[in-house]
PDB file of C-alpha atoms in Angstrom:
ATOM      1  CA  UNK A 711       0.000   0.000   0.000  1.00  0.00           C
ATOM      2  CA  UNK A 712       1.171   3.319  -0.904  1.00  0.00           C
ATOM      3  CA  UNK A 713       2.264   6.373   1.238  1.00  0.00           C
ATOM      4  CA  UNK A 714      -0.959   8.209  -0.500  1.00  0.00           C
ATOM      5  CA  UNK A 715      -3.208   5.332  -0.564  1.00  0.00           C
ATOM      6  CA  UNK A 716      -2.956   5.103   3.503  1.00  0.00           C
ATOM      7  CA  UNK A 717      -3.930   8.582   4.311  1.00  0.00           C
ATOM      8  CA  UNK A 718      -6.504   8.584   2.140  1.00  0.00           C
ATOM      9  CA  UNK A 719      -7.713   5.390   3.802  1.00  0.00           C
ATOM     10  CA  UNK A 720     -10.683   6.713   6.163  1.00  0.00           C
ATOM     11  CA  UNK A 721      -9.994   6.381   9.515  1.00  0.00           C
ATOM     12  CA  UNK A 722     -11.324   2.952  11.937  1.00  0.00           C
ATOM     13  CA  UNK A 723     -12.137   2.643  15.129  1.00  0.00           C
ATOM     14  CA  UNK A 724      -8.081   1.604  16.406  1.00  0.00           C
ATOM     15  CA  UNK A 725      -7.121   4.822  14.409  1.00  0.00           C
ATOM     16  CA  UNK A 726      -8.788   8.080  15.767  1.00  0.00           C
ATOM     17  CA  UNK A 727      -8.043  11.361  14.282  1.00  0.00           C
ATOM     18  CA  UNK A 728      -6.730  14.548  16.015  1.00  0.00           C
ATOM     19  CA  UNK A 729     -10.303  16.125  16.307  1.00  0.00           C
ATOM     20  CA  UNK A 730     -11.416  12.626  18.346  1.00  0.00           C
ATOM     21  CA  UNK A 731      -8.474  12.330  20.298  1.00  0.00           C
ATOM     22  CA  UNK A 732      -9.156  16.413  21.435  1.00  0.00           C
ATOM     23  CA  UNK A 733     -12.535  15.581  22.017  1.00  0.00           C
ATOM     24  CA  UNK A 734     -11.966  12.504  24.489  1.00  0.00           C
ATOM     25  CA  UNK A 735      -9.255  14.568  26.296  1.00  0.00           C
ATOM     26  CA  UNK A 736     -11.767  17.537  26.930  1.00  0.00           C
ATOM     27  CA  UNK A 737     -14.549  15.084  27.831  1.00  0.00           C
ATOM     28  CA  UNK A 738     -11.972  14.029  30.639  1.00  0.00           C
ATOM     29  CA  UNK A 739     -10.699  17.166  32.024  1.00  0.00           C
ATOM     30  CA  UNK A 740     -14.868  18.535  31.701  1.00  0.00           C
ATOM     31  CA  UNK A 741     -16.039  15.701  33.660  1.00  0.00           C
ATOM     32  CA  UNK A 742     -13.591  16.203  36.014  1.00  0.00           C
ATOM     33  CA  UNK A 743     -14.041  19.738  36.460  1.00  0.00           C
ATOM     34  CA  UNK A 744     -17.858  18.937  37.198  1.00  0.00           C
ATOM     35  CA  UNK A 745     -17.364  16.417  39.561  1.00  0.00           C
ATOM     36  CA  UNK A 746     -14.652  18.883  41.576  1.00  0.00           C
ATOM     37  CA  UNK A 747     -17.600  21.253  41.243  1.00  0.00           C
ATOM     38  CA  UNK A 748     -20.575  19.160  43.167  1.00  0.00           C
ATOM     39  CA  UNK A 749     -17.764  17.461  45.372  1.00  0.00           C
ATOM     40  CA  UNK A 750     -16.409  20.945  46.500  1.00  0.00           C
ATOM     41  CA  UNK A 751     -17.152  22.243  50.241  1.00  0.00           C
ATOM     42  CA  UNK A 752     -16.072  25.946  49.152  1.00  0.00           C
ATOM     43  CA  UNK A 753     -18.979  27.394  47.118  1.00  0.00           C
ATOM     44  CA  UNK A 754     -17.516  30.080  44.864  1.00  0.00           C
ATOM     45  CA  UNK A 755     -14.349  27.289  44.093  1.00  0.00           C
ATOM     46  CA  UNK A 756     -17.841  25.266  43.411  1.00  0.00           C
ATOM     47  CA  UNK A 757     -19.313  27.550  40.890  1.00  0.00           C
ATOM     48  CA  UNK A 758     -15.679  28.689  39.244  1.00  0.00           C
ATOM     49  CA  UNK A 759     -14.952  24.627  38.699  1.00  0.00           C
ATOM     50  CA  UNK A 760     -18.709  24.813  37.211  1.00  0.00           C
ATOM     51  CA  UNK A 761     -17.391  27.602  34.916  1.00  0.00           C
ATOM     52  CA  UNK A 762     -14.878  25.026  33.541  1.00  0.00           C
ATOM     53  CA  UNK A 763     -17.230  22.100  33.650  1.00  0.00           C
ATOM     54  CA  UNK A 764     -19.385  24.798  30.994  1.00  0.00           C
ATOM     55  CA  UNK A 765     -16.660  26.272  28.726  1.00  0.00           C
ATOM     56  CA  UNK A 766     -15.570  22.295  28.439  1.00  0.00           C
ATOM     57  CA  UNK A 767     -18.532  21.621  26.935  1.00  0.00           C
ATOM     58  CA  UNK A 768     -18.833  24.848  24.632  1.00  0.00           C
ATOM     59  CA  UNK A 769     -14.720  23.327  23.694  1.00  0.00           C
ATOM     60  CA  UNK A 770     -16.959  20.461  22.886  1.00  0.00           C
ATOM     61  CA  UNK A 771     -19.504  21.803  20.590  1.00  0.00           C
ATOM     62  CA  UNK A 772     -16.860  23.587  18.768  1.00  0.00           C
ATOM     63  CA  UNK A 773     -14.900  20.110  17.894  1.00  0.00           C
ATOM     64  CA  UNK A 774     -18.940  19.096  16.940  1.00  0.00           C
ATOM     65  CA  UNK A 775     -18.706  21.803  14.347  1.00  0.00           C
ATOM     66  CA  UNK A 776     -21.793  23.448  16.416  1.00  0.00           C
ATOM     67  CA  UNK A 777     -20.398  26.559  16.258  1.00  0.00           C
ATOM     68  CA  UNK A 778     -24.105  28.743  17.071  1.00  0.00           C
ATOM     69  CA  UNK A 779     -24.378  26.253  19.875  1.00  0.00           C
ATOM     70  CA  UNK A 780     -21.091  26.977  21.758  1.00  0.00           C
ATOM     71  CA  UNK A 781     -21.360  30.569  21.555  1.00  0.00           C
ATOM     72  CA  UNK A 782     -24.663  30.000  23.092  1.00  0.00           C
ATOM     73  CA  UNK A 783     -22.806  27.868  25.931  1.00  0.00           C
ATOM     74  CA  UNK A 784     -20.481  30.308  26.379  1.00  0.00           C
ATOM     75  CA  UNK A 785     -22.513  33.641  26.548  1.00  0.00           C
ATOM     76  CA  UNK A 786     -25.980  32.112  28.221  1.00  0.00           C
ATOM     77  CA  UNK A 787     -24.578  29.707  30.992  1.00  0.00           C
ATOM     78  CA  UNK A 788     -20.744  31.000  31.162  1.00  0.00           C
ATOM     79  CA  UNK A 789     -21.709  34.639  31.252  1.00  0.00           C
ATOM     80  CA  UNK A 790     -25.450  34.730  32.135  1.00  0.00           C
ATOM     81  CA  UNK A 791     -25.703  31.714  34.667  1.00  0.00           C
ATOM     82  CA  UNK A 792     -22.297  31.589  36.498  1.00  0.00           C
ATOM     83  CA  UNK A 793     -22.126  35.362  37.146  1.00  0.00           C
ATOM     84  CA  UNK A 794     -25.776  35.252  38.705  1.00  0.00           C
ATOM     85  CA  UNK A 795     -24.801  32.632  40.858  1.00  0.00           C
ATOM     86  CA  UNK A 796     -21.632  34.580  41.793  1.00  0.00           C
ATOM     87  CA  UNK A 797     -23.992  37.643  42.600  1.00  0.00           C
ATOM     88  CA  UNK A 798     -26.189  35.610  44.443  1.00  0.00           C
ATOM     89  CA  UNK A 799     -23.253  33.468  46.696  1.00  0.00           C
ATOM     90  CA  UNK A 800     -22.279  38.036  47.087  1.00  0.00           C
ATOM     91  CA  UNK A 801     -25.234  39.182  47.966  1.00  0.00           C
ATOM     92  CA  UNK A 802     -26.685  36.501  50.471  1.00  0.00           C
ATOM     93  CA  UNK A 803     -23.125  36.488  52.282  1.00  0.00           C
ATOM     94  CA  UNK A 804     -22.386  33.051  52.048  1.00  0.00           C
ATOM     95  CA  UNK A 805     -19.347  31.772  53.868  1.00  0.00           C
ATOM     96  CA  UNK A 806     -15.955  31.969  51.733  1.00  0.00           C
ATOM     97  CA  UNK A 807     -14.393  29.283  52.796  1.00  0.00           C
ATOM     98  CA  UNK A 808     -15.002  25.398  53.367  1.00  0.00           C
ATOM     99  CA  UNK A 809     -18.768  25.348  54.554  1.00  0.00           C
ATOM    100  CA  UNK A 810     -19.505  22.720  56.636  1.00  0.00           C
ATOM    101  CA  UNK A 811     -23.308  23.326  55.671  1.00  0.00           C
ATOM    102  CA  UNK A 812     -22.358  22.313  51.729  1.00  0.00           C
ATOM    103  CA  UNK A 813     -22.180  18.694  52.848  1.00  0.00           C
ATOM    104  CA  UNK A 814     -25.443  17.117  54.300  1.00  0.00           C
ATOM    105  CA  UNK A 815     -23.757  13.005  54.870  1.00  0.00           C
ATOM    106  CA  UNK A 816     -26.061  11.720  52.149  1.00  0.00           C
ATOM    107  CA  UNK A 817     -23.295  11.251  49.221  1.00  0.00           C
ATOM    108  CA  UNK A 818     -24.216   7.250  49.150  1.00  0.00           C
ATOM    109  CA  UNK A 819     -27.778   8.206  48.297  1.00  0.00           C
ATOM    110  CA  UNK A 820     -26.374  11.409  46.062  1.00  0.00           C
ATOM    111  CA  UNK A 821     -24.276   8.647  43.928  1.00  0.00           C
ATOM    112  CA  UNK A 822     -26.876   6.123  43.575  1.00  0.00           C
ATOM    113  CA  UNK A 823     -29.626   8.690  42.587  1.00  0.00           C
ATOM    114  CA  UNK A 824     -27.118   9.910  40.166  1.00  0.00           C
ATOM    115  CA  UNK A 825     -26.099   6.362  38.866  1.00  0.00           C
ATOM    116  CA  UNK A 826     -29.927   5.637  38.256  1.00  0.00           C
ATOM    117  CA  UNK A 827     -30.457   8.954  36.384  1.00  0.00           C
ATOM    118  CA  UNK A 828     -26.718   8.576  34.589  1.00  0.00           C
ATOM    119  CA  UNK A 829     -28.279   4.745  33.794  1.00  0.00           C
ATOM    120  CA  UNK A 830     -32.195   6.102  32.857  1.00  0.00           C
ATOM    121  CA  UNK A 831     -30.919   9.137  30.957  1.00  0.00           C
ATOM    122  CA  UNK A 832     -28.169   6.918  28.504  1.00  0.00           C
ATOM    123  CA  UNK A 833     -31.139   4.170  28.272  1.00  0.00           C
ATOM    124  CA  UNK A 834     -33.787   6.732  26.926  1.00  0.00           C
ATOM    125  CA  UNK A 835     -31.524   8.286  24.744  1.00  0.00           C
ATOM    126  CA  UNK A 836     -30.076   4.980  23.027  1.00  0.00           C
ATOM    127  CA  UNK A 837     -33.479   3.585  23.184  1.00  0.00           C
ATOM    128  CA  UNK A 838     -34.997   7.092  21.122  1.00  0.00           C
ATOM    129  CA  UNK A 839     -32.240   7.172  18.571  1.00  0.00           C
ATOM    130  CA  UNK A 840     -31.608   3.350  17.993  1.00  0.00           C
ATOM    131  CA  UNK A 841     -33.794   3.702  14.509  1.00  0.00           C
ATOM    132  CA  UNK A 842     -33.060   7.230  13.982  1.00  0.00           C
ATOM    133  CA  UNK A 843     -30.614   7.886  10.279  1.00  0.00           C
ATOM    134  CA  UNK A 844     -29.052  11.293   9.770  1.00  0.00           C
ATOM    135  CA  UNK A 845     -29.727  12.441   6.386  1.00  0.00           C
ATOM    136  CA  UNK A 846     -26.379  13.509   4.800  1.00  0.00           C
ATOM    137  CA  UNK A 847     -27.876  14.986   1.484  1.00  0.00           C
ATOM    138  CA  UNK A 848     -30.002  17.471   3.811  1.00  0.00           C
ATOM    139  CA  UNK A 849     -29.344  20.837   5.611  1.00  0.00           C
ATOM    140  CA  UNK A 850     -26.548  20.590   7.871  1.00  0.00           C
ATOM    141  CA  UNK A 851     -27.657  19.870  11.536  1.00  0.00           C
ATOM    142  CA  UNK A 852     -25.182  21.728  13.145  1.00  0.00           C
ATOM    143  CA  UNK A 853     -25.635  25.170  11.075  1.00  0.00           C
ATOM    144  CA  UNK A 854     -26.592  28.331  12.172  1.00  0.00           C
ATOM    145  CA  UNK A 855     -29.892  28.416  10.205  1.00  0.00           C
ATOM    146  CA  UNK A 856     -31.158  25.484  11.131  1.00  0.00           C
ATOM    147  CA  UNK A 857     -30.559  25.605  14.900  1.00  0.00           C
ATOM    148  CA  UNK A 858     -32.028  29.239  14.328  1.00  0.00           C
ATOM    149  CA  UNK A 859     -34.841  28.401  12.856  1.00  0.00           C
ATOM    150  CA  UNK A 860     -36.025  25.391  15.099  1.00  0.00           C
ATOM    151  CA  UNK A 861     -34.592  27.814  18.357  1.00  0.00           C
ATOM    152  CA  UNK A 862     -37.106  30.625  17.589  1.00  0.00           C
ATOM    153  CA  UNK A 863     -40.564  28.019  16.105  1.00  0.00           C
ATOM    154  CA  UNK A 864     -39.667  25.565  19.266  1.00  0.00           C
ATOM    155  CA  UNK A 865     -38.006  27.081  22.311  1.00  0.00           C
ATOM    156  CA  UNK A 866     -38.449  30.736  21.853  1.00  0.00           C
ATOM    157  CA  UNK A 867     -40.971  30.535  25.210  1.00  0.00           C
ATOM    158  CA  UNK A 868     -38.670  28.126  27.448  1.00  0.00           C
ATOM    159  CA  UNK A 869     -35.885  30.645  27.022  1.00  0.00           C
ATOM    160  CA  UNK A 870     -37.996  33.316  27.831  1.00  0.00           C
ATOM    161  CA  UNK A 871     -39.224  31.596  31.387  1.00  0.00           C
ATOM    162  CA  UNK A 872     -35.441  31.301  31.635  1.00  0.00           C
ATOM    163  CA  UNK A 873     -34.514  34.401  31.750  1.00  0.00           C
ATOM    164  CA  UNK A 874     -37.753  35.435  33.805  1.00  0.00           C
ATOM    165  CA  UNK A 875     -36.645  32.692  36.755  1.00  0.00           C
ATOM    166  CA  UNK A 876     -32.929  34.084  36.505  1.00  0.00           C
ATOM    167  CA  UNK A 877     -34.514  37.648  37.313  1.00  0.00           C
ATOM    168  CA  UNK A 878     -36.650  36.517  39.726  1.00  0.00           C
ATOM    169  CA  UNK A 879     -33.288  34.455  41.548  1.00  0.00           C
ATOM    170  CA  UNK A 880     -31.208  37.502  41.074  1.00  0.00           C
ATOM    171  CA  UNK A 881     -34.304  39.961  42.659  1.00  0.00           C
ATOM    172  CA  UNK A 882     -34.376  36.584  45.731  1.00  0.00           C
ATOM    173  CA  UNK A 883     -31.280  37.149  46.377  1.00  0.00           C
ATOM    174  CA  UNK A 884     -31.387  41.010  46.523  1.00  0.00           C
ATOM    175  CA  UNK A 885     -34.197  41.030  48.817  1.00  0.00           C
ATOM    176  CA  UNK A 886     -32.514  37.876  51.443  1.00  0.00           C
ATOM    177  CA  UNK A 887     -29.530  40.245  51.308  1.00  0.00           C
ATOM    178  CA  UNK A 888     -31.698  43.463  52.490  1.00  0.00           C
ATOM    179  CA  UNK A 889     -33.247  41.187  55.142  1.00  0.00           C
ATOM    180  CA  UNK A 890     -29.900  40.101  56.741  1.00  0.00           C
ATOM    181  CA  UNK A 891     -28.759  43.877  56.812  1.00  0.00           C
ATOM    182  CA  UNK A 892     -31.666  44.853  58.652  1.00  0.00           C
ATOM    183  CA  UNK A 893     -31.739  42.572  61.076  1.00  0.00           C
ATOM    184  CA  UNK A 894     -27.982  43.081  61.817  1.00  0.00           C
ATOM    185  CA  UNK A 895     -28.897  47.075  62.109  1.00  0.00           C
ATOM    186  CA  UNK A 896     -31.710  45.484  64.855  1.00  0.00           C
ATOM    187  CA  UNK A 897     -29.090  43.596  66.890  1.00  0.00           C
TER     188      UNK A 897
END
């Protein structure tokens, strides 16, 4: 076989390319980061490992060629999500340091509620896609228009209650903040 004929040989399983290999070795270091993130008994290292855990997976959608989709990862949960948690942790005065409220002594029935949904969630999703073909001669699914267009006929309302529950979070926390300066002005 000749030097030509090999690389244009598509690539098997025992032969990933570049993109796969990136894409395993984010996977990694994003699960990790998430697990450090729920594991944590500081809360703000909690929700900056969470900010990893998110721009992992917008790393991710970018190797997908999703590019719409990772800006969206990046600018609604990165910049929207994480900061309003930040604000939130700021406002209500929650303790810097390691909290020994973060950790309630239920982590055996934390990690088998999360195996079961882990176990239910990769069951569903093989069983709904088992018959399911992706049409190659259509639109691509990862393009701009296309996640556009079903974004704003499908999901335009959910995103809208979104952004009305992070208001009303962001307002909760505001107002728990007022309380606990009142009642220190009291005492």
């Amino acid at each position: 076989m000749s030097l030509a004929a090999a690389a244009a040989a598509p690539s098997g399983f025992l032969s990933p390319t570049g993109v796969e290999i990136a894409f395993v070795l984010v996977g990694i270091a994003t699960l990790g980061a998430a697990l450090i993130s729920v594991t944590t008994k500081q809360l703000v290292h909690a929700a900056l490992w969470l900010v990893v855990a998110l721009g992992g997976l917008a790393v991710e959608y970018l190797l997908l060629t999703a590019e719409f989709i990772a800006w969206v990862q990046v600018l609604i949960y990165v910049g929207s999500v994480v900061v309003l948690i930040l604000f939130g942790l700021m406002l209500t005065r929650a303790p810097i340091g390691r909290s020994p409220d973060a950790d309630s002594d239920n982590r055996w029935v934390a990690v088998t509620v999360a195996a079961a949904t882990a176990i239910t969630l990769v069951w569903v999703v093989v069983d709904a896609f088992r018959t399911t073909w992706i049409d190659l001669d259509g639109p691509v699914q990862g393009s701009t228009k296309v996640t556009g267009q079903t974004l704003f006929q499908h999901w335009v309302l959910p995103f809208e209650a979104l952004s009305v529950l992070l208001l009303a979070a962001l307002v909760g926390a505001i107002v728990l903040s007022r309380k606990n300066q009142d009642q220190d002005k009291e005492s």
